């Protein structure tokens, strides 16, 4: 058993310590908001926060998360920054197929926690690891700026 702190709760996971966080979330805990895309830290679909930092959960073993706080897309609605980002996402009608979007939101929230007025270059830099095959990048950028205004 591995104890993981996820969205503020200590949860027991019956999995090998080498199991990626992504699969502990999805398979052991039925938290399917975090998506599997590439499995190789290349697409960002699986992004969660580990002690506030965006990480690729597909390549991060649960052993490395012990004693740290994991935050997932499921907690964003109840989070001030997460809610502002999600509201802006809705307002700008950001998603197309939606597959990449929970990862996009998690990276955007991490950006806005450390940079309250991100410039285009800051957004490009923070979001560069999140691939969107539908090409929603312009709407993502607009929504991040809108969320920043809401939070100002
Ligand atoms: S599934 Fe983790 S980066 Fe693509
Ligand atoms: S909305 Fe389809 S991959 Fe991003």
PDB file of C-alpha atoms and ligand atoms in Angstrom:
ATOM      1  CA  UNK A   1       0.000   0.000   0.000  1.00  0.00           C
ATOM      2  CA  UNK A   2       1.171   3.481  -0.833  1.00  0.00           C
ATOM      3  CA  UNK A   3      -0.381   6.531   0.817  1.00  0.00           C
ATOM      4  CA  UNK A   4      -0.951   9.445  -1.513  1.00  0.00           C
ATOM      5  CA  UNK A   5      -2.270  12.867  -0.606  1.00  0.00           C
ATOM      6  CA  UNK A   6      -4.634  13.748  -3.441  1.00  0.00           C
ATOM      7  CA  UNK A   7      -6.697  16.921  -3.481  1.00  0.00           C
ATOM      8  CA  UNK A   8      -6.220  17.281   0.273  1.00  0.00           C
ATOM      9  CA  UNK A   9      -7.087  13.716   1.247  1.00  0.00           C
ATOM     10  CA  UNK A  10      -4.798  10.864   2.235  1.00  0.00           C
ATOM     11  CA  UNK A  11      -5.738   7.871   0.097  1.00  0.00           C
ATOM     12  CA  UNK A  12      -4.389   4.336   0.156  1.00  0.00           C
ATOM     13  CA  UNK A  13      -3.378   2.899  -3.167  1.00  0.00           C
ATOM     14  CA  UNK A  14      -2.748  -0.817  -3.593  1.00  0.00           C
ATOM     15  CA  UNK A  15      -0.130  -0.583  -6.325  1.00  0.00           C
ATOM     16  CA  UNK A  16       3.554  -1.129  -6.956  1.00  0.00           C
ATOM     17  CA  UNK A  17       5.588   1.963  -5.924  1.00  0.00           C
ATOM     18  CA  UNK A  18       6.843   2.229  -9.518  1.00  0.00           C
ATOM     19  CA  UNK A  19       3.300   2.710 -10.837  1.00  0.00           C
ATOM     20  CA  UNK A  20       2.919   6.058 -12.587  1.00  0.00           C
ATOM     21  CA  UNK A  21       0.641   8.507 -10.750  1.00  0.00           C
ATOM     22  CA  UNK A  22      -1.581   8.591 -13.845  1.00  0.00           C
ATOM     23  CA  UNK A  23      -2.516   4.932 -13.513  1.00  0.00           C
ATOM     24  CA  UNK A  24      -2.969   5.090  -9.737  1.00  0.00           C
ATOM     25  CA  UNK A  25      -5.432   7.913 -10.331  1.00  0.00           C
ATOM     26  CA  UNK A  26      -7.292   6.306 -13.187  1.00  0.00           C
ATOM     27  CA  UNK A  27      -7.163   2.597 -12.374  1.00  0.00           C
ATOM     28  CA  UNK A  28      -6.962   2.496  -8.581  1.00  0.00           C
ATOM     29  CA  UNK A  29      -8.962   5.571  -7.656  1.00  0.00           C
ATOM     30  CA  UNK A  30     -11.351   5.959 -10.609  1.00  0.00           C
ATOM     31  CA  UNK A  31     -10.252   9.576 -11.059  1.00  0.00           C
ATOM     32  CA  UNK A  32     -10.425   9.710 -14.839  1.00  0.00           C
ATOM     33  CA  UNK A  33     -10.184  13.462 -15.375  1.00  0.00           C
ATOM     34  CA  UNK A  34      -6.437  13.089 -15.930  1.00  0.00           C
ATOM     35  CA  UNK A  35      -5.850  11.745 -19.428  1.00  0.00           C
ATOM     36  CA  UNK A  36      -3.395   9.345 -21.037  1.00  0.00           C
ATOM     37  CA  UNK A  37      -1.977  10.622 -24.294  1.00  0.00           C
ATOM     38  CA  UNK A  38       1.586   9.565 -25.100  1.00  0.00           C
ATOM     39  CA  UNK A  39       2.833   7.948 -21.913  1.00  0.00           C
ATOM     40  CA  UNK A  40       6.263   9.456 -22.534  1.00  0.00           C
ATOM     41  CA  UNK A  41       6.144  13.018 -21.147  1.00  0.00           C
ATOM     42  CA  UNK A  42       5.625  14.428 -24.631  1.00  0.00           C
ATOM     43  CA  UNK A  43       2.036  15.691 -24.783  1.00  0.00           C
ATOM     44  CA  UNK A  44       0.964  17.058 -21.387  1.00  0.00           C
ATOM     45  CA  UNK A  45      -2.465  15.392 -21.358  1.00  0.00           C
ATOM     46  CA  UNK A  46      -1.635  13.777 -18.010  1.00  0.00           C
ATOM     47  CA  UNK A  47      -0.541  16.965 -16.226  1.00  0.00           C
ATOM     48  CA  UNK A  48      -1.235  17.177 -12.487  1.00  0.00           C
ATOM     49  CA  UNK A  49       0.398  19.281  -9.783  1.00  0.00           C
ATOM     50  CA  UNK A  50       2.914  17.883  -7.330  1.00  0.00           C
ATOM     51  CA  UNK A  51       3.301  20.375  -4.483  1.00  0.00           C
ATOM     52  CA  UNK A  52       1.964  22.999  -6.881  1.00  0.00           C
ATOM     53  CA  UNK A  53       4.314  22.247  -9.758  1.00  0.00           C
ATOM     54  CA  UNK A  54       2.954  20.849 -13.023  1.00  0.00           C
ATOM     55  CA  UNK A  55       4.303  17.366 -13.672  1.00  0.00           C
ATOM     56  CA  UNK A  56       3.678  14.608 -16.208  1.00  0.00           C
ATOM     57  CA  UNK A  57       1.879  11.958 -14.214  1.00  0.00           C
ATOM     58  CA  UNK A  58       2.460   9.305 -16.906  1.00  0.00           C
ATOM     59  CA  UNK A  59       6.160   9.144 -16.078  1.00  0.00           C
ATOM     60  CA  UNK A  60       6.139  10.045 -12.371  1.00  0.00           C
ATOM     61  CA  UNK A  61       6.019   7.023 -10.031  1.00  0.00           C
ATOM     62  CA  UNK A  62       3.799   7.116  -6.983  1.00  0.00           C
ATOM     63  CA  UNK A  63       6.881   6.437  -4.826  1.00  0.00           C
ATOM     64  CA  UNK A  64       8.151   9.932  -5.661  1.00  0.00           C
ATOM     65  CA  UNK A  65       4.892  11.533  -4.537  1.00  0.00           C
ATOM     66  CA  UNK A  66       4.846  10.188  -1.006  1.00  0.00           C
ATOM     67  CA  UNK A  67       4.717  13.025   1.511  1.00  0.00           C
ATOM     68  CA  UNK A  68       3.865  15.514  -1.251  1.00  0.00           C
ATOM     69  CA  UNK A  69       0.537  16.945  -2.360  1.00  0.00           C
ATOM     70  CA  UNK A  70      -0.974  15.778  -5.639  1.00  0.00           C
ATOM     71  CA  UNK A  71      -3.623  18.053  -7.131  1.00  0.00           C
ATOM     72  CA  UNK A  72      -5.754  16.980 -10.067  1.00  0.00           C
ATOM     73  CA  UNK A  73      -8.335  18.497 -12.387  1.00  0.00           C
ATOM     74  CA  UNK A  74     -11.074  17.197 -10.064  1.00  0.00           C
ATOM     75  CA  UNK A  75     -10.052  19.822  -7.473  1.00  0.00           C
ATOM     76  CA  UNK A  76     -10.094  22.803  -9.824  1.00  0.00           C
ATOM     77  CA  UNK A  77     -13.749  23.713  -9.452  1.00  0.00           C
ATOM     78  CA  UNK A  78     -13.247  24.345  -5.739  1.00  0.00           C
ATOM     79  CA  UNK A  79     -10.021  26.296  -6.239  1.00  0.00           C
ATOM     80  CA  UNK A  80     -10.006  30.059  -6.784  1.00  0.00           C
ATOM     81  CA  UNK A  81      -7.501  30.018  -9.634  1.00  0.00           C
ATOM     82  CA  UNK A  82      -8.851  26.756 -11.031  1.00  0.00           C
ATOM     83  CA  UNK A  83     -12.399  28.099 -11.096  1.00  0.00           C
ATOM     84  CA  UNK A  84     -11.311  31.315 -12.827  1.00  0.00           C
ATOM     85  CA  UNK A  85      -9.465  29.300 -15.461  1.00  0.00           C
ATOM     86  CA  UNK A  86     -12.358  26.922 -16.018  1.00  0.00           C
ATOM     87  CA  UNK A  87     -14.837  29.811 -16.279  1.00  0.00           C
ATOM     88  CA  UNK A  88     -12.580  31.498 -18.838  1.00  0.00           C
ATOM     89  CA  UNK A  89     -12.313  28.202 -20.731  1.00  0.00           C
ATOM     90  CA  UNK A  90     -16.092  28.055 -20.958  1.00  0.00           C
ATOM     91  CA  UNK A  91     -16.407  31.719 -21.913  1.00  0.00           C
ATOM     92  CA  UNK A  92     -13.894  31.335 -24.734  1.00  0.00           C
ATOM     93  CA  UNK A  93     -15.278  27.953 -25.787  1.00  0.00           C
ATOM     94  CA  UNK A  94     -11.729  26.605 -25.705  1.00  0.00           C
ATOM     95  CA  UNK A  95     -12.108  22.823 -26.107  1.00  0.00           C
ATOM     96  CA  UNK A  96     -12.664  21.130 -29.415  1.00  0.00           C
ATOM     97  CA  UNK A  97     -12.419  17.352 -28.901  1.00  0.00           C
ATOM     98  CA  UNK A  98     -11.449  18.089 -25.283  1.00  0.00           C
ATOM     99  CA  UNK A  99      -8.892  15.352 -24.884  1.00  0.00           C
ATOM    100  CA  UNK A 100      -5.929  17.564 -24.023  1.00  0.00           C
ATOM    101  CA  UNK A 101      -7.900  20.058 -21.985  1.00  0.00           C
ATOM    102  CA  UNK A 102      -7.554  18.853 -18.413  1.00  0.00           C
ATOM    103  CA  UNK A 103      -3.798  18.949 -18.889  1.00  0.00           C
ATOM    104  CA  UNK A 104      -4.041  22.395 -20.455  1.00  0.00           C
ATOM    105  CA  UNK A 105      -6.071  23.682 -17.513  1.00  0.00           C
ATOM    106  CA  UNK A 106      -3.607  22.259 -14.986  1.00  0.00           C
ATOM    107  CA  UNK A 107      -0.671  23.939 -16.733  1.00  0.00           C
ATOM    108  CA  UNK A 108      -2.584  27.227 -16.990  1.00  0.00           C
ATOM    109  CA  UNK A 109      -3.431  27.164 -13.291  1.00  0.00           C
ATOM    110  CA  UNK A 110       0.205  26.502 -12.372  1.00  0.00           C
ATOM    111  CA  UNK A 111       1.240  29.449 -14.545  1.00  0.00           C
ATOM    112  CA  UNK A 112      -1.269  31.845 -12.979  1.00  0.00           C
ATOM    113  CA  UNK A 113      -0.227  30.884  -9.469  1.00  0.00           C
ATOM    114  CA  UNK A 114       3.300  32.122 -10.126  1.00  0.00           C
ATOM    115  CA  UNK A 115       2.657  34.821 -12.733  1.00  0.00           C
ATOM    116  CA  UNK A 116      -0.418  36.973 -12.246  1.00  0.00           C
ATOM    117  CA  UNK A 117      -0.042  38.905 -15.501  1.00  0.00           C
ATOM    118  CA  UNK A 118       1.529  36.542 -18.021  1.00  0.00           C
ATOM    119  CA  UNK A 119       2.647  37.961 -21.345  1.00  0.00           C
ATOM    120  CA  UNK A 120       2.295  35.993 -24.576  1.00  0.00           C
ATOM    121  CA  UNK A 121       5.850  34.703 -24.232  1.00  0.00           C
ATOM    122  CA  UNK A 122       5.188  33.571 -20.657  1.00  0.00           C
ATOM    123  CA  UNK A 123       2.077  31.709 -21.784  1.00  0.00           C
ATOM    124  CA  UNK A 124       3.883  30.119 -24.714  1.00  0.00           C
ATOM    125  CA  UNK A 125       6.699  29.044 -22.424  1.00  0.00           C
ATOM    126  CA  UNK A 126       4.431  27.613 -19.708  1.00  0.00           C
ATOM    127  CA  UNK A 127       2.113  25.863 -22.144  1.00  0.00           C
ATOM    128  CA  UNK A 128       4.682  24.607 -24.644  1.00  0.00           C
ATOM    129  CA  UNK A 129       4.611  21.062 -23.252  1.00  0.00           C
ATOM    130  CA  UNK A 130       0.855  20.750 -23.698  1.00  0.00           C
ATOM    131  CA  UNK A 131       0.018  19.617 -27.195  1.00  0.00           C
ATOM    132  CA  UNK A 132      -3.429  20.174 -28.690  1.00  0.00           C
ATOM    133  CA  UNK A 133      -4.070  18.253 -31.878  1.00  0.00           C
ATOM    134  CA  UNK A 134      -7.173  20.363 -32.474  1.00  0.00           C
ATOM    135  CA  UNK A 135      -5.100  23.557 -32.427  1.00  0.00           C
ATOM    136  CA  UNK A 136      -6.954  25.451 -29.712  1.00  0.00           C
ATOM    137  CA  UNK A 137      -3.838  27.451 -28.803  1.00  0.00           C
ATOM    138  CA  UNK A 138      -5.225  30.892 -29.611  1.00  0.00           C
ATOM    139  CA  UNK A 139      -8.304  30.343 -27.470  1.00  0.00           C
ATOM    140  CA  UNK A 140      -6.156  28.942 -24.656  1.00  0.00           C
ATOM    141  CA  UNK A 141      -4.036  32.079 -24.714  1.00  0.00           C
ATOM    142  CA  UNK A 142      -7.106  34.348 -24.674  1.00  0.00           C
ATOM    143  CA  UNK A 143      -8.677  32.376 -21.834  1.00  0.00           C
ATOM    144  CA  UNK A 144      -5.523  32.531 -19.715  1.00  0.00           C
ATOM    145  CA  UNK A 145      -5.402  36.300 -20.138  1.00  0.00           C
ATOM    146  CA  UNK A 146      -9.061  36.567 -19.243  1.00  0.00           C
ATOM    147  CA  UNK A 147      -8.602  34.420 -16.138  1.00  0.00           C
ATOM    148  CA  UNK A 148      -5.673  36.623 -15.102  1.00  0.00           C
ATOM    149  CA  UNK A 149      -7.937  39.679 -15.370  1.00  0.00           C
ATOM    150  CA  UNK A 150     -10.631  38.004 -13.288  1.00  0.00           C
ATOM    151  CA  UNK A 151      -8.076  37.156 -10.602  1.00  0.00           C
ATOM    152  CA  UNK A 152      -6.440  40.611 -10.562  1.00  0.00           C
TER     153      UNK A 152
HETATM  154  S1  LIG B   1       0.442  11.164 -21.412  1.00  0.00           S
HETATM  155 FE1  LIG B   1       1.856  12.092 -20.087  1.00  0.00          FE
HETATM  156  S2  LIG B   1       2.849  13.587 -21.305  1.00  0.00           S
HETATM  157 FE2  LIG B   1       1.555  12.504 -22.693  1.00  0.00          FE
HETATM  158  S1  LIG B   2      -9.052  19.989 -27.890  1.00  0.00           S
HETATM  159 FE1  LIG B   2      -8.650  18.210 -29.100  1.00  0.00          FE
HETATM  160  S2  LIG B   2      -6.572  17.738 -28.631  1.00  0.00           S
HETATM  161 FE2  LIG B   2      -6.903  19.647 -27.686  1.00  0.00          FE
END
